[in-house]
Coordinates of C-alpha atoms in Angstrom, one line a residue:
Chain A
M1 CA 64.5 -46.8 75.9
A2 CA 65.0 -46.5 79.6
E3 CA 67.7 -49.1 80.3
I4 CA 70.9 -50.3 78.7
S5 CA 70.3 -54.0 77.7
L6 CA 73.1 -56.5 78.2
R7 CA 73.3 -56.8 74.4
R8 CA 73.9 -53.0 74.1
A9 CA 76.4 -53.1 77.0
R10 CA 78.4 -55.7 75.2
T11 CA 78.4 -53.5 72.1
I12 CA 79.7 -50.6 74.1
I13 CA 82.5 -52.6 75.6
R14 CA 83.6 -54.2 72.3
K15 CA 83.6 -50.9 70.4
T16 CA 85.5 -49.2 73.3
L17 CA 88.1 -52.0 73.2
D18 CA 88.3 -51.9 69.4
H19 CA 88.8 -48.1 69.5
G20 CA 91.6 -48.5 72.0
K21 CA 93.4 -51.2 69.9
A22 CA 93.0 -49.2 66.6
A23 CA 94.4 -46.1 68.3
G24 CA 97.4 -48.1 69.8
M25 CA 96.3 -47.6 73.4
K26 CA 97.4 -49.8 76.2
P27 CA 95.1 -52.7 77.2
L28 CA 91.8 -51.2 78.4
S29 CA 89.2 -52.3 80.9
V30 CA 85.6 -51.2 80.5
I31 CA 82.6 -51.3 82.8
V32 CA 79.0 -50.4 82.0
L33 CA 76.7 -49.3 84.9
D34 CA 73.0 -48.9 84.9
S35 CA 71.2 -45.7 85.9
G36 CA 71.2 -46.8 89.6
G37 CA 75.0 -47.3 89.6
N38 CA 74.9 -51.1 89.4
P39 CA 77.1 -53.2 87.1
I40 CA 75.7 -54.6 83.9
A41 CA 79.0 -55.8 82.3
F42 CA 82.7 -55.6 82.6
E43 CA 85.8 -56.7 80.6
R44 CA 89.5 -56.4 81.4
S45 CA 91.8 -56.8 78.4
D46 CA 94.7 -59.3 78.6
G47 CA 97.7 -57.6 79.9
A48 CA 95.9 -55.0 82.0
S49 CA 96.8 -54.8 85.7
P50 CA 94.6 -56.7 88.2
G51 CA 93.1 -53.6 90.0
R52 CA 91.4 -52.3 86.8
Y53 CA 87.9 -53.3 87.9
Q54 CA 88.0 -51.0 90.8
I55 CA 89.3 -48.1 88.8
A56 CA 86.9 -48.5 85.9
H57 CA 84.0 -48.9 88.4
G58 CA 85.0 -45.8 90.4
K59 CA 85.1 -43.7 87.3
A60 CA 81.7 -44.8 86.2
Y61 CA 80.1 -44.9 89.6
G62 CA 81.0 -41.3 90.5
A63 CA 79.7 -40.2 87.1
V64 CA 76.3 -41.8 87.5
M65 CA 75.8 -41.2 91.2
L66 CA 76.7 -37.5 91.0
G67 CA 75.4 -37.0 87.4
M68 CA 78.8 -35.5 86.6
P69 CA 81.2 -37.0 84.0
G70 CA 84.9 -37.6 85.1
S71 CA 86.1 -34.3 83.5
A72 CA 83.6 -32.3 85.6
Q73 CA 84.5 -34.3 88.7
M74 CA 88.2 -33.6 88.1
K75 CA 87.6 -29.9 87.6
R76 CA 85.6 -29.8 90.9
A77 CA 88.4 -31.7 92.6
E78 CA 91.0 -29.2 91.4
D79 CA 88.8 -26.2 92.4
Q80 CA 87.5 -27.6 95.7
A81 CA 89.4 -30.7 96.7
Y82 CA 87.6 -31.3 100.0
F83 CA 84.2 -31.4 98.3
I84 CA 85.2 -34.4 96.1
A85 CA 87.1 -36.0 99.0
C86 CA 84.0 -35.8 101.1
A87 CA 81.6 -36.8 98.4
N88 CA 83.8 -39.8 98.0
G89 CA 83.4 -40.6 101.6
A90 CA 79.6 -40.2 101.5
L91 CA 79.5 -42.6 98.5
G92 CA 81.6 -45.3 100.1
G93 CA 85.1 -44.4 99.0
A94 CA 84.6 -45.7 95.4
L95 CA 85.1 -42.5 93.3
V96 CA 87.9 -42.1 90.7
P97 CA 87.2 -38.5 89.6
V98 CA 89.2 -38.2 86.3
P99 CA 88.2 -38.5 82.6
G100 CA 87.1 -41.9 81.6
G101 CA 83.9 -41.8 83.6
V102 CA 81.4 -41.0 80.9
L103 CA 77.6 -40.5 81.2
V104 CA 75.3 -42.4 78.8
R105 CA 72.1 -40.8 77.6
D106 CA 69.5 -41.7 75.1
G107 CA 68.4 -39.4 72.3
K108 CA 66.0 -37.6 74.6
G109 CA 68.8 -36.8 77.1
R110 CA 67.7 -39.2 79.7
L111 CA 70.5 -40.7 81.9
L112 CA 70.8 -44.4 81.2
G113 CA 74.0 -45.1 83.1
A114 CA 77.7 -44.6 82.7
V115 CA 80.8 -46.2 81.2
G116 CA 84.1 -46.3 83.0
V117 CA 87.3 -46.9 81.0
T118 CA 90.9 -47.2 82.4
G119 CA 94.3 -48.3 81.1
D120 CA 95.7 -45.5 79.0
T121 CA 95.8 -41.8 79.7
S122 CA 92.6 -40.5 81.2
D123 CA 91.8 -38.5 78.1
N124 CA 92.4 -41.5 75.9
D125 CA 90.2 -43.6 78.2
A126 CA 87.4 -41.0 77.8
A127 CA 87.8 -40.9 74.0
A128 CA 87.5 -44.7 73.8
A129 CA 84.4 -44.7 76.0
K130 CA 82.8 -42.0 73.8
A131 CA 83.6 -44.1 70.7
G132 CA 82.0 -47.2 72.3
I133 CA 78.9 -45.4 73.4
E134 CA 78.3 -43.7 70.1
A135 CA 78.9 -46.9 68.2
A136 CA 76.0 -48.4 70.2
G137 CA 73.7 -45.5 69.1
L138 CA 73.8 -43.7 72.4
E139 CA 75.0 -40.3 73.5
A140 CA 78.2 -39.7 75.5
E141 CA 78.8 -36.9 78.0
V142 CA 82.6 -37.0 78.7
Chain B
M1 CA 98.3 -72.1 80.1
A2 CA 98.4 -70.2 83.4
E3 CA 95.7 -67.6 82.9
I4 CA 92.2 -67.3 81.6
S5 CA 92.3 -65.0 78.6
L6 CA 89.5 -62.4 78.1
R7 CA 88.4 -64.4 75.0
R8 CA 88.0 -67.5 77.1
A9 CA 86.3 -65.7 79.9
R10 CA 83.7 -64.5 77.3
T11 CA 83.2 -68.0 76.2
I12 CA 82.6 -69.2 79.7
I13 CA 80.1 -66.4 80.4
R14 CA 78.2 -67.0 77.1
K15 CA 78.0 -70.7 77.6
T16 CA 76.9 -70.3 81.2
L17 CA 74.1 -68.0 80.1
D18 CA 73.2 -70.3 77.3
H19 CA 73.0 -73.2 79.6
G20 CA 70.7 -71.3 82.0
K21 CA 68.4 -70.2 79.2
A22 CA 68.2 -73.7 77.7
A23 CA 67.4 -75.1 81.1
G24 CA 64.7 -72.5 81.8
M25 CA 66.5 -70.9 84.7
K26 CA 65.9 -67.4 86.0
P27 CA 68.1 -64.6 84.5
L28 CA 71.7 -65.4 85.5
S29 CA 74.7 -63.2 86.3
V30 CA 78.2 -64.5 85.8
I31 CA 81.6 -63.4 86.8
V32 CA 85.1 -64.8 85.9
L33 CA 87.9 -64.1 88.3
D34 CA 91.6 -64.7 87.7
S35 CA 93.9 -66.8 89.9
G36 CA 94.5 -63.6 92.1
G37 CA 90.8 -63.1 92.7
N38 CA 90.5 -60.1 90.4
P39 CA 87.7 -59.7 87.9
I40 CA 88.3 -60.5 84.2
A41 CA 84.7 -60.2 83.0
F42 CA 81.1 -60.0 84.3
E43 CA 77.7 -60.0 82.7
R44 CA 74.2 -59.5 84.3
S45 CA 71.3 -60.8 82.3
D46 CA 68.4 -58.4 81.6
G47 CA 65.8 -58.9 84.3
A48 CA 68.3 -59.9 87.1
S49 CA 68.1 -57.8 90.3
P50 CA 70.7 -55.0 90.6
G51 CA 72.7 -56.6 93.5
R52 CA 73.8 -59.6 91.5
Y53 CA 77.4 -58.4 90.9
Q54 CA 78.1 -58.5 94.6
I55 CA 76.6 -62.0 94.9
A56 CA 78.4 -63.5 91.9
H57 CA 81.6 -61.9 93.0
G58 CA 81.3 -63.2 96.5
K59 CA 80.8 -66.7 95.3
A60 CA 83.8 -66.7 93.0
Y61 CA 86.0 -64.6 95.3
G62 CA 85.6 -67.0 98.3
A63 CA 86.3 -70.0 96.0
V64 CA 89.5 -68.7 94.6
M65 CA 90.8 -67.0 97.7
L66 CA 90.2 -70.1 99.9
G67 CA 90.8 -72.6 97.1
M68 CA 87.4 -74.1 98.0
P69 CA 84.4 -74.2 95.7
G70 CA 81.1 -73.0 97.0
S71 CA 79.8 -76.5 98.0
A72 CA 82.9 -77.0 100.2
Q73 CA 82.5 -73.6 101.7
M74 CA 78.9 -74.3 102.5
K75 CA 79.8 -77.6 104.2
R76 CA 82.4 -75.8 106.2
A77 CA 79.9 -73.1 107.2
E78 CA 77.5 -75.8 108.3
D79 CA 80.2 -77.7 110.2
Q80 CA 82.1 -74.8 111.7
A81 CA 80.2 -71.5 111.3
Y82 CA 82.7 -69.4 113.0
F83 CA 85.5 -70.4 110.6
I84 CA 83.6 -69.1 107.6
A85 CA 82.4 -66.0 109.5
C86 CA 85.9 -65.2 110.5
A87 CA 87.4 -66.0 107.1
N88 CA 84.8 -63.7 105.7
G89 CA 85.9 -60.9 108.0
A90 CA 89.5 -61.5 107.1
L91 CA 88.6 -61.3 103.4
G92 CA 86.7 -58.1 103.6
G93 CA 83.2 -59.4 104.1
A94 CA 82.8 -60.4 100.4
L95 CA 82.2 -64.1 100.7
V96 CA 78.9 -65.8 99.6
P97 CA 79.7 -69.5 100.6
V98 CA 77.1 -71.5 98.7
P99 CA 77.2 -73.5 95.4
G100 CA 77.7 -71.3 92.4
G101 CA 81.3 -70.4 93.2
V102 CA 83.2 -72.8 91.0
L103 CA 87.0 -73.3 90.6
V104 CA 88.5 -73.3 87.2
R105 CA 91.5 -75.6 86.4
D106 CA 93.4 -76.5 83.3
G107 CA 94.1 -80.0 82.1
K108 CA 97.1 -80.3 84.5
G109 CA 95.0 -79.4 87.5
R110 CA 96.5 -75.9 87.9
L111 CA 94.1 -73.3 89.5
L112 CA 93.3 -70.6 86.9
G113 CA 90.6 -68.8 88.7
A114 CA 86.9 -69.1 89.6
V115 CA 83.5 -68.5 88.1
G116 CA 80.6 -67.1 90.2
V117 CA 77.0 -67.6 89.1
T118 CA 73.8 -66.3 90.7
G119 CA 70.1 -66.0 89.8
D120 CA 68.5 -69.4 90.2
T121 CA 68.9 -72.0 92.9
S122 CA 72.4 -72.4 94.2
D123 CA 72.7 -75.9 92.7
N124 CA 71.4 -74.7 89.3
D125 CA 73.8 -71.8 89.4
A126 CA 76.7 -74.2 90.0
A127 CA 75.5 -76.5 87.1
A128 CA 75.4 -73.6 84.7
A129 CA 78.9 -72.5 85.8
K130 CA 80.2 -76.0 85.2
A131 CA 78.6 -76.2 81.8
G132 CA 80.2 -72.8 80.8
I133 CA 83.7 -73.8 82.1
E134 CA 83.6 -77.1 80.3
A135 CA 82.4 -75.6 77.1
A136 CA 85.5 -73.4 77.2
G137 CA 87.7 -76.5 77.4
L138 CA 88.5 -76.2 81.1
E139 CA 87.8 -78.2 84.2
A140 CA 85.3 -77.2 86.8
E141 CA 85.4 -78.1 90.6
V142 CA 81.9 -77.3 91.9
Chain C
M1 CA 56.1 -46.8 83.2
A2 CA 59.7 -47.7 84.2
E3 CA 60.3 -45.6 87.2
I4 CA 58.5 -44.5 90.4
S5 CA 58.0 -40.7 90.1
L6 CA 58.4 -38.6 93.2
R7 CA 54.7 -37.8 93.0
R8 CA 53.9 -41.5 93.1
A9 CA 56.5 -42.2 95.9
R10 CA 54.7 -39.5 98.0
T11 CA 51.4 -41.3 97.4
I12 CA 52.8 -44.6 98.5
I13 CA 54.2 -43.1 101.7
R14 CA 51.0 -41.2 102.6
K15 CA 48.8 -44.2 102.0
T16 CA 51.1 -46.5 103.9
L17 CA 51.0 -44.1 106.9
D18 CA 47.3 -43.7 106.6
H19 CA 46.9 -47.5 106.6
G20 CA 49.0 -47.7 109.7
K21 CA 47.0 -45.1 111.6
A22 CA 43.7 -46.5 110.6
A23 CA 44.8 -49.9 111.8
G24 CA 46.0 -48.6 115.1
M25 CA 49.7 -49.4 114.4
K26 CA 52.6 -47.7 116.1
P27 CA 54.2 -44.8 114.3
L28 CA 55.6 -46.0 111.0
S29 CA 58.5 -45.0 108.9
V30 CA 58.5 -45.5 105.2
I31 CA 61.1 -45.4 102.4
V32 CA 60.7 -45.8 98.7
L33 CA 63.8 -46.9 96.7
D34 CA 64.1 -46.9 92.9
S35 CA 65.0 -50.0 90.8
G36 CA 68.8 -49.4 91.4
G37 CA 68.4 -49.3 95.2
N38 CA 68.6 -45.5 95.6
P39 CA 66.3 -43.5 97.8
I40 CA 63.5 -41.5 96.2
A41 CA 61.6 -40.5 99.4
F42 CA 61.4 -41.2 103.1
E43 CA 59.2 -40.1 106.0
R44 CA 59.5 -41.0 109.7
S45 CA 56.3 -40.5 111.8
D46 CA 56.4 -38.3 114.9
G47 CA 57.1 -40.6 117.9
A48 CA 59.1 -43.2 115.9
S49 CA 62.6 -43.9 117.2
P50 CA 65.6 -42.2 115.6
G51 CA 67.1 -45.3 113.9
R52 CA 64.1 -46.0 111.7
Y53 CA 65.7 -44.7 108.5
Q54 CA 68.3 -47.4 108.6
I55 CA 65.8 -50.1 109.3
A56 CA 63.3 -49.0 106.6
H57 CA 66.2 -48.6 104.2
G58 CA 67.7 -52.0 105.0
K59 CA 64.3 -53.8 104.4
A60 CA 63.8 -52.1 101.1
Y61 CA 67.5 -52.3 100.0
G62 CA 67.8 -56.0 100.5
A63 CA 64.5 -56.6 98.6
V64 CA 65.5 -54.6 95.5
M65 CA 69.1 -55.7 95.4
L66 CA 68.4 -59.4 95.8
G67 CA 65.0 -59.3 94.0
M68 CA 63.5 -61.0 97.1
P69 CA 60.9 -59.4 99.4
G70 CA 61.5 -59.5 103.2
S71 CA 59.4 -62.6 103.7
A72 CA 61.6 -64.6 101.3
Q73 CA 64.8 -63.2 102.8
M74 CA 63.5 -64.2 106.3
K75 CA 62.8 -67.7 105.1
R76 CA 66.2 -68.0 103.5
A77 CA 67.8 -66.6 106.7
E78 CA 66.0 -69.3 108.8
D79 CA 66.9 -72.1 106.3
Q80 CA 70.5 -71.0 105.7
A81 CA 71.6 -68.3 108.1
Y82 CA 75.1 -67.9 106.8
F83 CA 73.9 -67.2 103.2
I84 CA 71.9 -64.1 104.3
A85 CA 74.7 -63.1 106.7
C86 CA 77.2 -63.2 103.9
A87 CA 74.9 -61.6 101.3
N88 CA 74.6 -58.8 103.9
G89 CA 78.3 -58.5 104.0
A90 CA 78.6 -58.4 100.2
L91 CA 76.0 -55.7 100.1
G92 CA 77.6 -53.5 102.7
G93 CA 75.9 -54.6 105.8
A94 CA 72.7 -52.8 105.1
L95 CA 70.1 -55.7 105.0
V96 CA 67.2 -56.1 107.4
P97 CA 65.8 -59.4 106.1
V98 CA 62.3 -59.5 107.6
P99 CA 58.8 -58.7 106.3
G100 CA 58.3 -55.0 105.6
G101 CA 60.7 -54.9 102.6
V102 CA 58.2 -55.1 99.7
L103 CA 58.9 -55.2 96.0
V104 CA 57.1 -52.8 93.7
R105 CA 56.2 -53.9 90.2
D106 CA 54.1 -52.3 87.4
G107 CA 51.2 -54.0 85.7
K108 CA 53.7 -55.9 83.4
G109 CA 55.6 -57.3 86.3
R110 CA 58.7 -55.1 85.8
L111 CA 60.6 -54.3 89.0
L112 CA 60.3 -50.6 89.7
G113 CA 61.9 -50.6 93.2
A114 CA 61.0 -51.4 96.8
V115 CA 59.2 -50.0 99.8
G116 CA 60.6 -50.5 103.3
V117 CA 58.3 -50.0 106.4
T118 CA 59.2 -50.3 110.0
G119 CA 57.6 -49.4 113.4
D120 CA 55.0 -52.1 114.2
T121 CA 55.3 -55.9 113.9
S122 CA 57.0 -57.0 110.7
D123 CA 53.8 -58.5 109.3
N124 CA 51.9 -55.3 110.0
D125 CA 54.7 -53.3 108.4
A126 CA 54.4 -55.4 105.3
A127 CA 50.6 -55.1 105.2
A128 CA 50.9 -51.3 105.4
A129 CA 53.5 -51.2 102.6
K130 CA 51.2 -53.4 100.5
A131 CA 48.3 -51.0 101.1
G132 CA 50.3 -48.0 100.2
I133 CA 51.7 -49.6 97.0
E134 CA 48.3 -50.7 95.8
A135 CA 46.7 -47.3 96.6
A136 CA 49.3 -45.9 94.2
G137 CA 48.1 -48.2 91.4
L138 CA 51.1 -50.5 91.6
E139 CA 51.7 -54.2 92.5
A140 CA 53.2 -55.3 95.8
E141 CA 55.2 -58.5 96.3
V142 CA 55.4 -58.9 100.1
Chain D
M1 CA 58.9 -26.3 120.3
A2 CA 61.9 -28.6 120.5
E3 CA 61.4 -30.8 117.5
I4 CA 60.6 -30.6 113.8
S5 CA 57.3 -32.5 113.3
L6 CA 56.9 -34.6 110.1
R7 CA 54.2 -32.1 109.0
R8 CA 56.7 -29.3 109.3
A9 CA 59.5 -31.3 107.6
R10 CA 57.2 -31.8 104.7
T11 CA 56.5 -28.1 104.4
I12 CA 60.2 -27.4 104.5
I13 CA 60.8 -29.9 101.7
R14 CA 57.9 -28.7 99.5
K15 CA 58.8 -25.0 99.9
T16 CA 62.5 -25.8 99.2
L17 CA 61.6 -27.6 96.0
D18 CA 59.1 -24.9 95.0
H19 CA 61.8 -22.3 95.4
G20 CA 64.2 -24.2 93.3
K21 CA 61.6 -24.7 90.5
A22 CA 60.6 -21.0 90.6
A23 CA 64.2 -20.0 90.4
G24 CA 64.9 -22.3 87.5
M25 CA 67.4 -24.5 89.4
K26 CA 68.3 -28.0 88.4
P27 CA 66.2 -30.8 90.1
L28 CA 66.9 -30.6 93.9
S29 CA 67.0 -33.2 96.6
V30 CA 66.2 -32.3 100.2
I31 CA 66.6 -33.9 103.6
V32 CA 65.5 -32.8 107.0
L33 CA 67.4 -34.1 110.0
D34 CA 66.3 -33.8 113.6
S35 CA 68.5 -32.4 116.4
G36 CA 70.1 -35.8 116.9
G37 CA 71.2 -36.0 113.3
N38 CA 68.6 -38.6 112.3
P39 CA 66.4 -38.4 109.1
I40 CA 62.8 -37.2 109.4
A41 CA 62.1 -36.9 105.7
F42 CA 63.8 -36.9 102.3
E43 CA 62.7 -36.3 98.7
R44 CA 64.7 -36.6 95.5
S45 CA 63.2 -34.7 92.5
D46 CA 62.6 -36.6 89.2
G47 CA 65.7 -36.2 87.1
A48 CA 68.2 -35.8 89.9
S49 CA 71.1 -38.3 89.9
P50 CA 70.8 -41.4 92.1
G51 CA 73.6 -40.4 94.6
R52 CA 71.8 -37.3 95.9
Y53 CA 70.6 -38.9 99.1
Q54 CA 74.2 -39.3 100.3
I55 CA 75.1 -35.7 99.3
A56 CA 72.0 -34.1 100.9
H57 CA 72.5 -36.2 104.0
G58 CA 76.2 -35.3 104.3
K59 CA 75.5 -31.6 104.1
A60 CA 72.8 -31.7 106.8
Y61 CA 74.6 -34.3 109.0
G62 CA 77.8 -32.3 109.3
A63 CA 75.8 -29.2 110.0
V64 CA 73.8 -30.6 112.9
M65 CA 76.6 -32.9 114.3
L66 CA 79.2 -30.1 114.4
G67 CA 76.6 -27.2 115.0
M68 CA 78.2 -25.5 111.9
P69 CA 76.3 -24.7 108.7
G70 CA 77.9 -25.7 105.4
S71 CA 79.4 -22.3 104.8
A72 CA 81.2 -22.4 108.1
Q73 CA 82.4 -26.0 107.4
M74 CA 83.7 -24.9 104.0
K75 CA 85.6 -22.0 105.5
R76 CA 87.1 -24.3 108.1
A77 CA 88.0 -26.8 105.4
E78 CA 89.8 -24.1 103.5
D79 CA 91.6 -22.7 106.7
Q80 CA 92.4 -26.0 108.3
A81 CA 91.8 -28.9 106.0
Y82 CA 93.0 -31.6 108.4
F83 CA 90.4 -30.6 111.0
I84 CA 87.5 -31.2 108.6
A85 CA 89.2 -34.4 107.2
C86 CA 89.6 -35.8 110.7
A87 CA 86.1 -34.7 111.9
N88 CA 84.8 -36.5 108.9
G89 CA 86.7 -39.6 109.9
A90 CA 85.3 -39.4 113.4
L91 CA 81.8 -38.9 112.0
G92 CA 81.9 -42.0 109.8
G93 CA 83.0 -40.3 106.5
A94 CA 79.5 -38.8 105.9
L95 CA 80.3 -35.1 105.8
V96 CA 79.9 -32.9 102.7
P97 CA 81.2 -29.5 104.0
V98 CA 79.8 -27.0 101.5
P99 CA 76.8 -24.6 101.4
G100 CA 73.5 -26.4 101.3
G101 CA 73.8 -27.8 104.9
V102 CA 71.6 -25.3 106.8
L103 CA 70.9 -25.3 110.5
V104 CA 67.2 -24.9 111.6
R105 CA 66.4 -23.0 114.8
D106 CA 63.2 -21.9 116.5
G107 CA 62.3 -18.4 117.4
K108 CA 64.3 -18.7 120.7
G109 CA 67.5 -19.8 118.8
R110 CA 67.3 -23.4 119.9
L111 CA 68.8 -25.9 117.4
L112 CA 66.0 -28.1 116.0
G113 CA 68.0 -29.9 113.3
A114 CA 69.3 -29.2 109.8
V115 CA 68.3 -29.3 106.2
G116 CA 70.5 -30.5 103.4
V117 CA 69.9 -29.5 99.8
T118 CA 71.8 -30.6 96.6
G119 CA 71.4 -30.4 92.9
D120 CA 72.3 -26.9 91.8
T121 CA 75.3 -24.8 92.8
S122 CA 76.1 -24.9 96.5
D123 CA 75.0 -21.3 97.0
N124 CA 71.7 -21.9 95.2
D125 CA 71.2 -25.1 97.2
A126 CA 71.6 -23.1 100.4
A127 CA 69.3 -20.3 99.2
A128 CA 66.6 -22.9 98.5
A129 CA 67.0 -24.5 101.9
K130 CA 66.7 -21.0 103.6
A131 CA 63.5 -20.3 101.6
G132 CA 62.0 -23.6 102.7
I133 CA 62.9 -23.3 106.3
E134 CA 61.6 -19.7 106.5
A135 CA 58.4 -20.7 104.7
A136 CA 57.8 -23.2 107.5
G137 CA 58.1 -20.4 110.1
L138 CA 61.6 -21.4 111.3
E139 CA 65.0 -19.7 111.3
A140 CA 67.8 -20.7 108.9
E141 CA 71.5 -20.4 109.6
V142 CA 73.2 -20.9 106.2

């Protein structure tokens, strides 16, 4: 397996949204990016604010382009703010370096892409992404 | 009804993709935008090229932001190229003014959003979008 | 095979440059992008002008993101100039829609990425790219 | 000698990558820019994340355009954050002001260009660049 199929991306999104609902989270939005940083699928829950595509995208895009999940990006931003600010500039201003940008790997550890979740607290967003990825039989690096 | 629910957006996308497959089209990508021009849902078929999000988005975004479906934008681009060029600049360079950007209305004619489809010929893209919108019980202006 | 390894990208570049020298072409520059549109390797020949990275990149980037080689992009630009102009905007202004942006496929027809060549005439650029890709055991769609 | 030839740029890249492998570093990506800030050659190791071109470029680009290696840019960013932020704006948002952007000089101290390395810690990135530059018979200012 070297790519996330659309079928599997749908499963990730549904299971992420199910996790959020079951846990009483606010309405979530979820994107799945491929290993090149390009969108495969996105869904925004009813009631979520209109800018959620950009936030979900930014979380996942930074994760896959830098090979660092949101938690690691956030730590780097806290340790060395100008690095993340400048990496953001170099990558077109799209990054959202907080938890909820989660790397997706197959069983052999190969990077397949990333999932970005937004809508509740960053940690809850990341937990929902992890649940969705694992429900699809893949491995999550939060 | 004043908005496209996520459930209905999913139906539009599935039915659009089903139409494309049944008609032997190339792998399609489909976006649904709300009446504010913001993404509700997107899917890229396996085998579609990686830049299809941007093309699908541009078709739908121009349609909803200008209130003109892709066919009307194309006619305007042919009649008055500088208008579309400048509208594109004013709208952030996102437009893709060809068929496949289709307005979505409810039974009372109210604008609910737009669907953007890309992957086959522009006319086939538009036909698939129309099929998907109508299968969801809404009206399409191609 | 689902990706172009760095080793293979080097072979493509060397063979492309060799082809250009053997054919008496001007100094070429060559980029290899992966299937997500991200750079794997680039080389600019001595004597080439300084802006050749951007031109080589634009040729290959448009090819992989749209799934259309440079010759097809050029035909579309001639038939429907505003479509390519607007697709360019949607893809960040990077496109260079002329021959020399060549798709790379494996033996099963799967898209692995694209090669961009610039420095001589567009048709010669494309011929050099094709020679380099085939010398690496892959298939070229010019 | 006033320029880095492609042959020498290749040597720098190979020796940088060899140093990284021998030292057990993560997969590195390496760019060589000329004295005008324009790319001569780039290679991304297998397994590196897809956004590494932009990071390697930003490290080297800031170094050559400001005449300051990454370590000096980082110190300036820590001492006077708004200077680096504004220089970054003036230079198109491309800077990545941390170690790993290394100036390249000839034996007479003339600036020939810069090397940008990314993939491991910033200090390791800089050490690998230094090793590659020196292996090519040139002088490194880290």
